[in-house]
Coordinates of C-alpha atoms and ligand atoms in Angstrom, one line a residue:
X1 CA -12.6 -10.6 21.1
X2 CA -9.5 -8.5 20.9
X3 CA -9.3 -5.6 23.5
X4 CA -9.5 -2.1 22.3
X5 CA -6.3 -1.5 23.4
X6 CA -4.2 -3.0 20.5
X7 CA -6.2 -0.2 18.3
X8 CA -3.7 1.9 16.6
X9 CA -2.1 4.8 18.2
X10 CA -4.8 7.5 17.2
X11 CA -4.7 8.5 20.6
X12 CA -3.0 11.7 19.8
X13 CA -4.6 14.6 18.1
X14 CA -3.1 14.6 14.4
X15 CA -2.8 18.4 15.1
X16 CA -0.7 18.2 18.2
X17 CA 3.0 19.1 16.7
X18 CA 5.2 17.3 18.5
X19 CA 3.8 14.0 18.3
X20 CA 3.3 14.6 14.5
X21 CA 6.8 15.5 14.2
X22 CA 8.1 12.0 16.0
X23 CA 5.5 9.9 14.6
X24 CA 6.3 10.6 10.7
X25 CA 10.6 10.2 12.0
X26 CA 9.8 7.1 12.9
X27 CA 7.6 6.0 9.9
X28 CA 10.3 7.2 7.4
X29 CA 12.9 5.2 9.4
X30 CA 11.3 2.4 8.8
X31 CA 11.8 0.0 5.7
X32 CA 9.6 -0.2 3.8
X33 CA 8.4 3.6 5.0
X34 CA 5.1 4.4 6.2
X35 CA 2.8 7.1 6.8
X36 CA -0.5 6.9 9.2
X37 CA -3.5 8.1 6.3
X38 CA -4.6 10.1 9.5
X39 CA -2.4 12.8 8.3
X40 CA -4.1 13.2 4.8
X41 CA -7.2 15.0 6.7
X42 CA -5.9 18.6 7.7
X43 CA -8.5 21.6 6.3
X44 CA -7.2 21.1 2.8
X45 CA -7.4 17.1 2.9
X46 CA -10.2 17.4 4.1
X47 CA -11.9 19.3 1.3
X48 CA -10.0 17.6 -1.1
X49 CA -11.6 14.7 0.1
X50 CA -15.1 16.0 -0.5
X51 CA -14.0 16.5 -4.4
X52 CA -13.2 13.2 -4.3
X53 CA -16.4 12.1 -3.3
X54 CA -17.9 13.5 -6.0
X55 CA -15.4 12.1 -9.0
X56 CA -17.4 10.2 -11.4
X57 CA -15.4 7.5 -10.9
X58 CA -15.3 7.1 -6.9
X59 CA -18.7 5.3 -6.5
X60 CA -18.4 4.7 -3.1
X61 CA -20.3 8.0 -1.8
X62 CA -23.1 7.7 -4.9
X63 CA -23.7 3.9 -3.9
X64 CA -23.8 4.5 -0.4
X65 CA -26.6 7.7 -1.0
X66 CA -28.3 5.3 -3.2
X67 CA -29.1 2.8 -0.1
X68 CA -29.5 5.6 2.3
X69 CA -32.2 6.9 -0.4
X70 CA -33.7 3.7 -1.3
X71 CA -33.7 2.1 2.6
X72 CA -33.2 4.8 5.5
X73 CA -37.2 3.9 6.2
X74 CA -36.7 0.2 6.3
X75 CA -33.3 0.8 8.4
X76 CA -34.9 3.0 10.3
X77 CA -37.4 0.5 11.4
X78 CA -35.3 -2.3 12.2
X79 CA -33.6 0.1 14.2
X80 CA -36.2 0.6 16.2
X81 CA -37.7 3.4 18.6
X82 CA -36.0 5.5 20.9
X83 CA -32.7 4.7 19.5
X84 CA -29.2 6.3 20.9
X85 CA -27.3 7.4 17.4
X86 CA -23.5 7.5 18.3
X87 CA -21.8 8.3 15.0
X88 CA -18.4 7.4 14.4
X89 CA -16.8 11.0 12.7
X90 CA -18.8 13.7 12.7
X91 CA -22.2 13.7 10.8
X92 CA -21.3 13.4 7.6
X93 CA -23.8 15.5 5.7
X94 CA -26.4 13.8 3.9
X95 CA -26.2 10.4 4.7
X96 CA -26.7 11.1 8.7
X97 CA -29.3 13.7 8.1
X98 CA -31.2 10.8 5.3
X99 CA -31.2 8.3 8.4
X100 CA -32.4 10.9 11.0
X101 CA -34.9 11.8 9.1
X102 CA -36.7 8.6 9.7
X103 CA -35.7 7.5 12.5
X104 CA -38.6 7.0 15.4
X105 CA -38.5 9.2 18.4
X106 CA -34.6 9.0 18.7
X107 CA -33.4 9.4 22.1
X108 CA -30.2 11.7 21.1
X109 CA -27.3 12.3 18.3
X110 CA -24.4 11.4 19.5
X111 CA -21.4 12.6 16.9
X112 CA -17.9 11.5 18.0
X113 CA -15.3 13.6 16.0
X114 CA -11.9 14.4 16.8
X115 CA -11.9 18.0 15.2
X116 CA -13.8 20.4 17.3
X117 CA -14.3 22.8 13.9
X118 CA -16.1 19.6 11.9
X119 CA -17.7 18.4 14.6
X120 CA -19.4 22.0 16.0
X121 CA -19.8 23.0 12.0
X122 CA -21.9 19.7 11.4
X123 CA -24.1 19.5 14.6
X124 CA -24.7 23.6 13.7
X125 CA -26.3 22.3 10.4
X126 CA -27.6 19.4 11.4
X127 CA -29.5 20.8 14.6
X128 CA -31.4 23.6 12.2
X129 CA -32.5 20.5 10.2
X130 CA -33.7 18.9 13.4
X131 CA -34.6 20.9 15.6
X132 CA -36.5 17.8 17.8
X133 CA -33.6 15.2 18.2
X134 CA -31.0 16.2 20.8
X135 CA -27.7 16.6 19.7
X136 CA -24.8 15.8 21.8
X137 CA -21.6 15.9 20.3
X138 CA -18.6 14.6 21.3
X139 CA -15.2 15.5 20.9
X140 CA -13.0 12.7 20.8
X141 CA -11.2 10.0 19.2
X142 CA -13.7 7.2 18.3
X143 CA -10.6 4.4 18.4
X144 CA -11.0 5.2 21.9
X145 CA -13.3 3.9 24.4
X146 CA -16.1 5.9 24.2
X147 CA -18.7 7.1 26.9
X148 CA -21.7 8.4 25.7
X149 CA -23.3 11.4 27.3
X150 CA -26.3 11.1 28.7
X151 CA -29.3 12.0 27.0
X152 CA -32.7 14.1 28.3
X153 CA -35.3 11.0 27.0
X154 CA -34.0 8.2 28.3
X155 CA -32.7 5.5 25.1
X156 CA -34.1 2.0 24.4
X157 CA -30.6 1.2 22.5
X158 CA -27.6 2.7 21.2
X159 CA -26.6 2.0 17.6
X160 CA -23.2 2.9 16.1
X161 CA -23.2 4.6 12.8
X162 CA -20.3 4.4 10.8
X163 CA -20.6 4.8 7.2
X164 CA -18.1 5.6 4.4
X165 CA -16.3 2.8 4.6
X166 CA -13.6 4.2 6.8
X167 CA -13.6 0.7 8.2
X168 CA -11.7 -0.6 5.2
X169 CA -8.6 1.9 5.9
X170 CA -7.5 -0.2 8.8
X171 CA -5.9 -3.3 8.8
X172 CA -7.8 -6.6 9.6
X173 CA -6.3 -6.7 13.3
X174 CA -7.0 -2.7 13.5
X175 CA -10.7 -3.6 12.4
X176 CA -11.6 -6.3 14.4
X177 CA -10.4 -4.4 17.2
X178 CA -12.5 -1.7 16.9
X179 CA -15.5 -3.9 15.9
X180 CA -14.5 -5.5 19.3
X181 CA -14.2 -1.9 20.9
X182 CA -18.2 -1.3 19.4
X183 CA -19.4 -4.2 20.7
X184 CA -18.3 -3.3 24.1
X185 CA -20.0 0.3 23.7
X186 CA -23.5 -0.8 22.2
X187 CA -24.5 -2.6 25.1
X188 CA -26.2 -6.3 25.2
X189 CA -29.4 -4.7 23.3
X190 CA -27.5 -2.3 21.0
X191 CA -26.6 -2.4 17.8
X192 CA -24.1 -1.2 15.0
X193 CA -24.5 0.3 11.3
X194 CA -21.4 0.1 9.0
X195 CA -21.0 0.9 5.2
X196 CA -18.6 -1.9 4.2
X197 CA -17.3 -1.2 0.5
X198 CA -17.4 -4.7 -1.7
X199 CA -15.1 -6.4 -4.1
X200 CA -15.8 -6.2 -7.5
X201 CA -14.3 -6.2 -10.8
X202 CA -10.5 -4.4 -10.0
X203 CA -10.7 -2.3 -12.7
X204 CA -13.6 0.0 -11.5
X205 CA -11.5 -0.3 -7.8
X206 CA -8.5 1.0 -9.2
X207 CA -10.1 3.7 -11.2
X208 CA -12.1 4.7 -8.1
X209 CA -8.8 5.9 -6.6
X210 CA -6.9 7.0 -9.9
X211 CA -9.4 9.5 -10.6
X212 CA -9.0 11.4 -14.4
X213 CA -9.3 15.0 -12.5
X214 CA -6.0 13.8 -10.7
X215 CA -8.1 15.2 -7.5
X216 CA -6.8 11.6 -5.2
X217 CA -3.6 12.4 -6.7
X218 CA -3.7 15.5 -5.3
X219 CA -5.5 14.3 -1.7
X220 CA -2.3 11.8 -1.5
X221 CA 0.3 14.5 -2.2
X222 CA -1.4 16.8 0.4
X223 CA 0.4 14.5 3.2
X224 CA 3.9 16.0 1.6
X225 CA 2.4 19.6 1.6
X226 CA 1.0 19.4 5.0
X227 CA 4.7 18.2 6.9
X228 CA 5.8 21.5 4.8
X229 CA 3.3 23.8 6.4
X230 CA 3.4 21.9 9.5
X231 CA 6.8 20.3 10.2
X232 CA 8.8 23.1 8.1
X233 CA 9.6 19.6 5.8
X234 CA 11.3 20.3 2.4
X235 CA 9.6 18.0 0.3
X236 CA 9.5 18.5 -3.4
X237 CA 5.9 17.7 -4.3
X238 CA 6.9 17.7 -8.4
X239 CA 9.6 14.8 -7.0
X240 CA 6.7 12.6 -6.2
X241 CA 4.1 10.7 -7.5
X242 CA 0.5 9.1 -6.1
X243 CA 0.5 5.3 -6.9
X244 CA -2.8 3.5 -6.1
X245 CA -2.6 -0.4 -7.3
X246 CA -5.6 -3.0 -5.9
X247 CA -3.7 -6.2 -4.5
X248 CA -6.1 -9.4 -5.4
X249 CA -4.7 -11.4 -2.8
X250 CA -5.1 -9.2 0.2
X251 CA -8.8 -7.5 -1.4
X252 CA -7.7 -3.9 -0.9
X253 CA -6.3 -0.6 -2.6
X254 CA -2.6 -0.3 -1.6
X255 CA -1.7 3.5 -1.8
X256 CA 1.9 4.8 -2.0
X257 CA 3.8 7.8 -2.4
X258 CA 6.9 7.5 -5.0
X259 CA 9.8 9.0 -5.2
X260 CA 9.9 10.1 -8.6
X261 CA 14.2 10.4 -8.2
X262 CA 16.9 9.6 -5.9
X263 CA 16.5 12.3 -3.2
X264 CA 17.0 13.8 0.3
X265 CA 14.1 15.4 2.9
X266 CA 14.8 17.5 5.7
X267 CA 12.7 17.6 8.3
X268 CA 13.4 19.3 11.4
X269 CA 17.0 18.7 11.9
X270 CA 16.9 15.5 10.0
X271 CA 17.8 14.1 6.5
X272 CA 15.9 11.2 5.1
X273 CA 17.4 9.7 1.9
X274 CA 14.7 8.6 -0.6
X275 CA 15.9 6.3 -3.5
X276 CA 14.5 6.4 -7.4
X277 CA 10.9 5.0 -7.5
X278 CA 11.0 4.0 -3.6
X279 CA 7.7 3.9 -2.2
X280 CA 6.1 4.8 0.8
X281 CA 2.9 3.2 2.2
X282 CA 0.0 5.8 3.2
X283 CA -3.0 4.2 3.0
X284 CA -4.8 0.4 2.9
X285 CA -8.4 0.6 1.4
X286 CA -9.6 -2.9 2.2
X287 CA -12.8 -4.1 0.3
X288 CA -14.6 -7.1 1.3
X289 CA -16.9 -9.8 0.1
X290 CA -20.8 -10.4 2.6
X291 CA -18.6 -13.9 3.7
X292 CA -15.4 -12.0 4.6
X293 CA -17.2 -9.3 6.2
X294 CA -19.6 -11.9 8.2
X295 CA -16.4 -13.7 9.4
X296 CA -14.6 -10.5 10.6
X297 CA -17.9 -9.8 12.5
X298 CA -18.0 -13.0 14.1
X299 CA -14.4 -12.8 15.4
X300 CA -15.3 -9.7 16.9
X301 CA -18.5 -11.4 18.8
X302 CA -20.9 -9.8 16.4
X303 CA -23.6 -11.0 13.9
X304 CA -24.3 -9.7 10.3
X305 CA -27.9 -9.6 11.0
X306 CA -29.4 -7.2 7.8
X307 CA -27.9 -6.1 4.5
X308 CA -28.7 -3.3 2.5
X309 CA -27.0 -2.6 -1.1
X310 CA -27.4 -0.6 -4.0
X311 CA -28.9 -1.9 -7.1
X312 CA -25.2 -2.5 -8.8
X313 CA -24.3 -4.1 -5.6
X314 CA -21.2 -2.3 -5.1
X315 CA -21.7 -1.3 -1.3
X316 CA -23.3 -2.4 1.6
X317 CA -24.5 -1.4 4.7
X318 CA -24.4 -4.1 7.5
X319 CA -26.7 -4.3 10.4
X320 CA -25.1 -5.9 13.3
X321 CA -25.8 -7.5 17.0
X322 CA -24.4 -9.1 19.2
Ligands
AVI1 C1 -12.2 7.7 4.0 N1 -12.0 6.5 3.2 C2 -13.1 5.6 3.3 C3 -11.6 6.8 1.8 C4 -11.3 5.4 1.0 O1 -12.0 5.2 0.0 O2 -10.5 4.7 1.5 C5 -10.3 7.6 1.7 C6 -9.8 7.8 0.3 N2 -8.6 7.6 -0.1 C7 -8.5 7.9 -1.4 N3 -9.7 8.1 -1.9 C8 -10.5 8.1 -0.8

């Protein structure tokens, strides 16, 4: 069981300027460069991102409504009475509000969010909805240990919510960490709910994040436009291009930027040299098979216990224990 610790540094708030401004120094100093996909998800990320969840050829969001649609009652029993919902992000609209909606008495929902905007916008709308469940949002970073508040009916278990697959954009070590990190937080009865994207055929993978619209294009290219607005940064979006390949051998969508030309970035009062076609690594979108997932699980002390998938199979939602 790794310790949550060795989680990556998410401990700052993406917003908070200065620590922006030495984190992507030191990521373009780097060889190969990198960027932290944390920084994709200012305002305008962020609703790019909802266009891409509704690209024809992004199935992840669909597939994952589909079980939510199909299952939330049979979930929703397993889960049991009385149940402490701590969601990892804040309630991401229809999905959270599908599972509430059958849950049994729940004790409280608990959304952990590290925007104060998404996270008071979403228990807003979600608190008109249900006006019965207590909402207790949370403002924080869920990489971090969290403590949840307590709640007015006392809770026979917590379970940890974490759909989207946002699992799959860490690394292995970064994963079971944090599956290590929920285990800790569920307690000996609790459990956890994660949407785990699956392998499949590459070529639906890659389209998934090549969209026709050009909309993930743009969602990757917001990074560049946000160290303009934020950082005063000079880069040239026309001078680079979004490049999302699926690598067989390590089961996940590699995302880079490009540098379309030989070229120089100023940031602050630094240059950074850019070569012709060097690329910079911004996001990992790991997919996984029920075994590889299973294993992962079982490093991290926990047990695969019930799946749910759509009818294509193409995502899953995995019921764990300890
Ligand atoms: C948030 N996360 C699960 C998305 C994914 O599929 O990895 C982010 C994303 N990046 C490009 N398209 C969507």
């Amino acid at each position: 069981i790794v310790p949550a610790r060795h989680l990556p540094g998410h401990g700052m708030p993406p917003s908070d300027h200065a620590a922006m401004l030495a984190d992507v120094r030191e990521g373009l100093q780097r060889t190969p460069k990198r960027l932290s996909s944390k920084y994709f998800y200012d305002a305008e990320g962020s609703a790019l991102f909802e266009a891409i969840c509704v690209q024809p050829e992004y199935y992840l969001t669909g597939a994952e409504l589909a079980i939510m649609r199909e299952h939330s009652a049979a979930i929703a029993a397993v889960l049991g009475p009385s149940v402490l919902l701590i969601e990892y992000g804040s309630g991401s609209g229809l999905k959270t509000q599908l599972l509430l909606a059958q849950l049994v008495e729940p004790a409280a929902y608990v959304p952990v969010e590290i925007s104060q905007a998404a996270l008071l916008e979403s228990v807003a709308r979600l608190g008109e909805t249900f006006p019965q469940i207590e909402m207790l949002p949370l403002c924080a970073d869920f990489t971090q240990r969290i403590i949840p508040p307590r709640s007015a009916k006392p809770p026979q278990r917590r379970v940890i919510y974490f759909p989207g697959s946002t699992l799959g954009n860490l690394e292995a070590h970064e994963a079971l960490a944090l599956l290590s990190k929920m285990r800790d937080e569920m307690g000996e009865h609790g459990a956890a709910l994660i949407g785990i994207d699956l392998k499949k055929d590459s070529a639906i993978i890659e389209a998934a994040y090549n969209d026709a619209a050009g909309v993930t294009a743009a969602f990757t290219l917001n990074m560049l436009a946000r160290f303009n607005r934020e950082l005063g940064a000079d880069f040239d979006l026309a001078q680079f291009n979004h490049r999302a390949r699926y690598n067989c051998m390590a089961g996940r969508i590699e995302t880079h930027i490009v540098s379309r030309c030989a070229q120089t970035v100023h940031i602050a009062d630094r240059l950074f040299k850019f070569a012709a076609d060097e690329a910079m690594l911004v996001e990992y979108s790991c997919k996984y098979s029920l075994d590889d997932f299973a294993r992962l699980a079982a490093r991290a002390g926990l047990r695969v216990k019930s799946i749910w998938m759509d009818a294509e199979q193409q995502f899953s939602l995995q019921y764990l224990v300890r």
